[in-house]
Amino acid sequence: MRVLHCLLVVVAWCGLAWSPAHAASLSEAELSGHYWLQNVREVGGELLLRPDASFEWKLSYGAVDQYATGKWRLKDGKLELLASRPKGSPLFRLFAEDELRIRKPAEPGSWIAIVGVPQVGPAAGMEVLFESAGGKRWRAVTDRNGDAIVQVDAAERWTRAGLRRDGDQGDWQWFAIPAVRAEARLAAFAIDDISQIAPLPFEQMILLPQQGKLKTEDGGMVYAR
């Protein structure tokens, strides 16, 4: 009976530690901090909960890297991560010549701007403003292949390109087109931040606070400071 009584006390204490009422008593300030994924073989993960209610989440396994940012909140004793895509335009740069694998010039009468993350993939939904030596301008948005294409008189020469995310009303990021690229009527622009094009790994994640740790509802992942 004494052993049974002790076991019941332990079970009751554990239940209290996981109870919504206990978790609801926690504050955002107590939960803020840097957490790391625990005891998952060949998988690395971390979660940063900032005091301003923003978060960063990362997970790596093999050659796969996942990344998410957004807002977090306490609701009904549970921690909710609400992921969202980055706002505004990313930082662009010209591809270095040794990064650009496409060497075939564009067809006469066409200018092509390629936008993407080097060695990762294309960036759709990026607005490109093409400008000729005479000051004429043409606009296109990159498709799912990362290509923005405009039809231009063959006598025109491409001198500048402005880039920003489609729908962003902020300033353009302008680039002078190198002579070799102007001659080929094809230029490529890189985004080095993979989070700008990667699909969201989740829209919402629920974590249960317990004794300084955060646990997924299915118990499959535990994050600790």
mmCIF file of C-alpha atoms in Angstrom:
data_model
loop_
_atom_site.group_PDB
_atom_site.id
_atom_site.type_symbol
_atom_site.label_atom_id
_atom_site.label_comp_id
_atom_site.label_asym_id
_atom_site.label_seq_id
_atom_site.Cartn_x
_atom_site.Cartn_y
_atom_site.Cartn_z
ATOM 1 C CA MET A 1 0.000 0.000 0.000
ATOM 2 C CA ARG A 2 2.830 2.365 0.855
ATOM 3 C CA VAL A 3 4.457 1.768 -2.555
ATOM 4 C CA LEU A 4 1.107 2.253 -4.319
ATOM 5 C CA HIS A 5 0.561 5.495 -2.386
ATOM 6 C CA CYS A 6 3.985 6.769 -3.495
ATOM 7 C CA LEU A 7 3.278 5.882 -7.118
ATOM 8 C CA LEU A 8 -0.042 7.717 -7.004
ATOM 9 C CA VAL A 9 1.696 10.790 -5.602
ATOM 10 C CA VAL A 10 4.274 10.711 -8.442
ATOM 11 C CA VAL A 11 1.570 10.268 -11.102
ATOM 12 C CA ALA A 12 -0.470 13.090 -9.615
ATOM 13 C CA TRP A 13 2.589 15.373 -9.562
ATOM 14 C CA CYS A 14 3.400 14.581 -13.188
ATOM 15 C CA GLY A 15 -0.172 15.254 -14.223
ATOM 16 C CA LEU A 16 -0.013 18.615 -12.486
ATOM 17 C CA ALA A 17 3.177 19.483 -14.335
ATOM 18 C CA TRP A 18 1.421 18.945 -17.656
ATOM 19 C CA SER A 19 -1.957 20.390 -16.691
ATOM 20 C CA PRO A 20 -3.309 23.368 -18.688
ATOM 21 C CA ALA A 21 -3.871 25.255 -15.457
ATOM 22 C CA HIS A 22 -0.191 24.951 -14.559
ATOM 23 C CA ALA A 23 0.964 25.915 -18.063
ATOM 24 C CA ALA A 24 -1.444 28.845 -18.139
ATOM 25 C CA SER A 25 0.294 30.297 -15.093
ATOM 26 C CA LEU A 26 3.491 30.711 -17.116
ATOM 27 C CA SER A 27 4.269 34.094 -18.633
ATOM 28 C CA GLU A 28 5.735 34.999 -22.014
ATOM 29 C CA ALA A 29 8.823 36.329 -20.213
ATOM 30 C CA GLU A 30 9.424 32.918 -18.612
ATOM 31 C CA LEU A 31 9.185 31.118 -21.952
ATOM 32 C CA SER A 32 11.356 33.518 -23.965
ATOM 33 C CA GLY A 33 14.756 32.119 -24.779
ATOM 34 C CA HIS A 34 16.804 29.779 -26.968
ATOM 35 C CA TYR A 35 15.861 26.087 -27.112
ATOM 36 C CA TRP A 36 17.527 23.108 -28.810
ATOM 37 C CA LEU A 37 15.982 19.857 -30.008
ATOM 38 C CA GLN A 38 16.833 16.967 -27.676
ATOM 39 C CA ASN A 39 17.739 13.327 -28.297
ATOM 40 C CA VAL A 40 16.702 12.923 -31.935
ATOM 41 C CA ARG A 41 19.398 11.027 -33.796
ATOM 42 C CA GLU A 42 20.948 12.711 -36.837
ATOM 43 C CA VAL A 43 18.526 15.640 -36.543
ATOM 44 C CA GLY A 44 19.479 19.119 -35.366
ATOM 45 C CA GLY A 45 16.932 21.709 -34.395
ATOM 46 C CA GLU A 46 16.593 24.945 -32.493
ATOM 47 C CA LEU A 47 13.901 27.410 -31.548
ATOM 48 C CA LEU A 48 14.384 31.040 -30.560
ATOM 49 C CA LEU A 49 11.468 32.719 -28.758
ATOM 50 C CA ARG A 50 12.074 36.449 -28.621
ATOM 51 C CA PRO A 51 10.494 38.751 -25.992
ATOM 52 C CA ASP A 52 8.794 40.716 -28.811
ATOM 53 C CA ALA A 53 6.705 37.580 -29.629
ATOM 54 C CA SER A 54 8.658 36.737 -32.791
ATOM 55 C CA PHE A 55 10.390 33.393 -33.303
ATOM 56 C CA GLU A 56 12.948 31.589 -35.448
ATOM 57 C CA TRP A 57 12.774 27.813 -35.944
ATOM 58 C CA LYS A 58 15.336 25.609 -37.697
ATOM 59 C CA LEU A 59 15.536 21.884 -38.406
ATOM 60 C CA SER A 60 18.310 20.019 -40.237
ATOM 61 C CA TYR A 61 18.533 16.356 -41.190
ATOM 62 C CA GLY A 62 20.786 14.959 -43.884
ATOM 63 C CA ALA A 63 20.885 17.436 -46.756
ATOM 64 C CA VAL A 64 17.526 18.951 -45.790
ATOM 65 C CA ASP A 65 17.322 22.296 -44.002
ATOM 66 C CA GLN A 66 14.005 23.792 -42.920
ATOM 67 C CA TYR A 67 13.486 27.283 -41.566
ATOM 68 C CA ALA A 68 10.499 29.258 -40.297
ATOM 69 C CA THR A 69 9.846 32.633 -38.731
ATOM 70 C CA GLY A 70 6.703 34.246 -37.404
ATOM 71 C CA LYS A 71 4.894 35.064 -34.169
ATOM 72 C CA TRP A 72 4.391 33.019 -31.001
ATOM 73 C CA ARG A 73 1.826 33.255 -28.224
ATOM 74 C CA LEU A 74 0.474 31.464 -25.177
ATOM 75 C CA LYS A 75 -3.097 30.298 -25.579
ATOM 76 C CA ASP A 76 -4.992 28.014 -23.191
ATOM 77 C CA GLY A 77 -1.730 26.935 -21.581
ATOM 78 C CA LYS A 78 -0.178 25.959 -24.907
ATOM 79 C CA LEU A 79 2.539 27.641 -26.936
ATOM 80 C CA GLU A 80 1.511 28.376 -30.527
ATOM 81 C CA LEU A 81 4.028 29.054 -33.281
ATOM 82 C CA LEU A 82 2.376 30.853 -36.204
ATOM 83 C CA ALA A 83 4.702 30.803 -39.201
ATOM 84 C CA SER A 84 4.627 33.459 -41.923
ATOM 85 C CA ARG A 85 6.629 34.322 -44.989
ATOM 86 C CA PRO A 86 9.196 37.133 -44.796
ATOM 87 C CA LYS A 87 7.743 40.533 -45.697
ATOM 88 C CA GLY A 88 9.280 43.083 -47.992
ATOM 89 C CA SER A 89 11.933 42.369 -50.576
ATOM 90 C CA PRO A 90 15.004 40.203 -50.070
ATOM 91 C CA LEU A 91 18.507 41.454 -50.720
ATOM 92 C CA PHE A 92 19.602 40.711 -54.277
ATOM 93 C CA ARG A 93 23.011 40.573 -55.911
ATOM 94 C CA LEU A 94 24.333 39.713 -59.358
ATOM 95 C CA PHE A 95 25.350 36.111 -59.913
ATOM 96 C CA ALA A 96 29.097 35.685 -60.219
ATOM 97 C CA GLU A 97 30.083 34.374 -63.633
ATOM 98 C CA ASP A 98 31.267 31.055 -62.133
ATOM 99 C CA GLU A 99 27.816 30.596 -60.528
ATOM 100 C CA LEU A 100 25.928 31.113 -63.768
ATOM 101 C CA ARG A 101 25.627 27.793 -65.573
ATOM 102 C CA ILE A 102 23.388 29.046 -68.387
ATOM 103 C CA ARG A 103 25.667 30.326 -71.123
ATOM 104 C CA LYS A 104 23.344 30.340 -74.133
ATOM 105 C CA PRO A 105 22.258 33.902 -75.000
ATOM 106 C CA ALA A 106 18.595 34.838 -75.062
ATOM 107 C CA GLU A 107 16.867 34.941 -78.415
ATOM 108 C CA PRO A 108 17.212 38.261 -80.300
ATOM 109 C CA GLY A 109 14.406 40.566 -79.207
ATOM 110 C CA SER A 110 14.208 39.025 -75.706
ATOM 111 C CA TRP A 111 15.816 39.996 -72.407
ATOM 112 C CA ILE A 112 15.822 37.452 -69.584
ATOM 113 C CA ALA A 113 16.444 38.037 -65.894
ATOM 114 C CA ILE A 114 16.882 34.887 -63.803
ATOM 115 C CA VAL A 115 16.351 35.118 -60.045
ATOM 116 C CA GLY A 116 17.072 32.391 -57.511
ATOM 117 C CA VAL A 117 19.164 30.998 -54.686
ATOM 118 C CA PRO A 118 22.476 29.611 -56.037
ATOM 119 C CA GLN A 119 22.594 25.777 -56.015
ATOM 120 C CA VAL A 120 19.122 25.663 -54.426
ATOM 121 C CA GLY A 121 16.405 26.796 -56.798
ATOM 122 C CA PRO A 122 14.451 29.557 -58.559
ATOM 123 C CA ALA A 123 12.615 32.439 -56.912
ATOM 124 C CA ALA A 124 9.134 33.077 -58.280
ATOM 125 C CA GLY A 125 7.199 36.287 -57.718
ATOM 126 C CA MET A 126 10.108 38.727 -58.020
ATOM 127 C CA GLU A 127 9.468 41.891 -60.008
ATOM 128 C CA VAL A 128 12.128 43.018 -62.479
ATOM 129 C CA LEU A 129 12.311 46.436 -64.138
ATOM 130 C CA PHE A 130 14.464 46.349 -67.270
ATOM 131 C CA GLU A 131 16.018 49.635 -68.439
ATOM 132 C CA SER A 132 17.691 50.352 -71.782
ATOM 133 C CA ALA A 133 20.494 52.782 -72.596
ATOM 134 C CA GLY A 134 17.840 55.156 -73.936
ATOM 135 C CA GLY A 135 15.898 55.094 -70.664
ATOM 136 C CA LYS A 136 13.026 52.899 -71.859
ATOM 137 C CA ARG A 137 11.648 50.450 -69.314
ATOM 138 C CA TRP A 138 9.887 47.092 -69.379
ATOM 139 C CA ARG A 139 8.477 45.165 -66.403
ATOM 140 C CA ALA A 140 8.102 41.419 -65.779
ATOM 141 C CA VAL A 141 7.633 39.086 -62.803
ATOM 142 C CA THR A 142 9.611 35.873 -62.406
ATOM 143 C CA ASP A 143 7.671 32.672 -63.036
ATOM 144 C CA ARG A 144 8.066 29.369 -61.185
ATOM 145 C CA ASN A 145 11.327 28.798 -63.088
ATOM 146 C CA GLY A 146 12.692 32.088 -61.770
ATOM 147 C CA ASP A 147 12.575 33.706 -65.238
ATOM 148 C CA ALA A 148 11.365 37.232 -66.020
ATOM 149 C CA ILE A 149 11.226 37.781 -69.799
ATOM 150 C CA VAL A 150 10.430 40.876 -71.852
ATOM 151 C CA GLN A 151 10.257 41.423 -75.609
ATOM 152 C CA VAL A 152 12.461 44.312 -76.717
ATOM 153 C CA ASP A 153 13.507 45.753 -80.072
ATOM 154 C CA ALA A 154 16.799 44.188 -81.105
ATOM 155 C CA ALA A 155 18.387 47.632 -81.426
ATOM 156 C CA GLU A 156 17.954 48.368 -77.707
ATOM 157 C CA ARG A 157 20.802 47.736 -75.264
ATOM 158 C CA TRP A 158 20.160 46.585 -71.686
ATOM 159 C CA THR A 159 21.971 48.746 -69.114
ATOM 160 C CA ARG A 160 20.193 48.431 -65.749
ATOM 161 C CA ALA A 161 17.756 46.244 -63.841
ATOM 162 C CA GLY A 162 15.744 47.039 -60.729
ATOM 163 C CA LEU A 163 14.452 44.226 -58.511
ATOM 164 C CA ARG A 164 11.968 43.848 -55.663
ATOM 165 C CA ARG A 165 9.329 41.367 -54.564
ATOM 166 C CA ASP A 166 6.125 41.601 -56.602
ATOM 167 C CA GLY A 167 3.643 43.691 -54.633
ATOM 168 C CA ASP A 168 6.315 45.458 -52.600
ATOM 169 C CA GLN A 169 5.943 49.218 -52.978
ATOM 170 C CA GLY A 170 9.390 49.944 -51.529
ATOM 171 C CA ASP A 171 12.496 51.095 -53.377
ATOM 172 C CA TRP A 172 13.975 49.177 -56.269
ATOM 173 C CA GLN A 173 17.393 47.576 -55.887
ATOM 174 C CA TRP A 174 19.269 48.683 -59.012
ATOM 175 C CA PHE A 175 22.087 46.845 -60.762
ATOM 176 C CA ALA A 176 24.235 47.819 -63.729
ATOM 177 C CA ILE A 177 24.234 45.009 -66.262
ATOM 178 C CA PRO A 178 27.795 43.804 -67.056
ATOM 179 C CA ALA A 179 28.756 44.139 -70.722
ATOM 180 C CA VAL A 180 28.989 40.374 -71.246
ATOM 181 C CA ARG A 181 25.492 39.917 -69.827
ATOM 182 C CA ALA A 182 24.052 42.796 -71.855
ATOM 183 C CA GLU A 183 25.523 41.229 -74.983
ATOM 184 C CA ALA A 184 23.916 37.880 -74.090
ATOM 185 C CA ARG A 185 20.615 39.618 -73.199
ATOM 186 C CA LEU A 186 20.562 37.403 -70.110
ATOM 187 C CA ALA A 187 21.489 38.236 -66.514
ATOM 188 C CA ALA A 188 21.015 36.391 -63.234
ATOM 189 C CA PHE A 189 20.356 37.768 -59.770
ATOM 190 C CA ALA A 190 20.932 35.859 -56.549
ATOM 191 C CA ILE A 191 19.137 35.766 -53.225
ATOM 192 C CA ASP A 192 21.392 34.320 -50.537
ATOM 193 C CA ASP A 193 18.657 33.927 -47.890
ATOM 194 C CA ILE A 194 16.987 30.546 -48.519
ATOM 195 C CA SER A 195 14.053 31.440 -46.251
ATOM 196 C CA GLN A 196 12.884 33.841 -48.967
ATOM 197 C CA ILE A 197 11.967 31.013 -51.331
ATOM 198 C CA ALA A 198 11.654 27.887 -49.174
ATOM 199 C CA PRO A 199 8.116 26.553 -48.632
ATOM 200 C CA LEU A 200 6.795 26.922 -45.105
ATOM 201 C CA PRO A 201 7.529 23.727 -43.125
ATOM 202 C CA PHE A 202 4.370 24.420 -41.092
ATOM 203 C CA GLU A 203 1.730 27.103 -40.646
ATOM 204 C CA GLN A 204 1.075 26.337 -36.987
ATOM 205 C CA MET A 205 2.937 24.291 -34.395
ATOM 206 C CA ILE A 206 1.651 23.579 -30.870
ATOM 207 C CA LEU A 207 4.120 22.988 -28.038
ATOM 208 C CA LEU A 208 3.376 22.065 -24.430
ATOM 209 C CA PRO A 209 5.496 23.799 -21.747
ATOM 210 C CA GLN A 210 6.891 21.506 -19.046
ATOM 211 C CA GLN A 211 9.581 22.351 -16.522
ATOM 212 C CA GLY A 212 11.596 24.600 -18.808
ATOM 213 C CA LYS A 213 11.070 22.336 -21.827
ATOM 214 C CA LEU A 214 8.722 22.484 -24.814
ATOM 215 C CA LYS A 215 7.175 19.296 -26.159
ATOM 216 C CA THR A 216 5.112 18.651 -29.287
ATOM 217 C CA GLU A 217 1.619 17.311 -28.634
ATOM 218 C CA ASP A 218 2.501 13.880 -30.017
ATOM 219 C CA GLY A 219 5.598 13.785 -27.815
ATOM 220 C CA GLY A 220 7.885 13.247 -30.779
ATOM 221 C CA MET A 221 10.050 16.290 -30.215
ATOM 222 C CA VAL A 222 11.296 17.983 -27.070
ATOM 223 C CA TYR A 223 13.094 21.322 -26.977
ATOM 224 C CA ALA A 224 15.178 22.373 -23.978
ATOM 225 C CA ARG A 225 17.313 25.392 -23.145
#
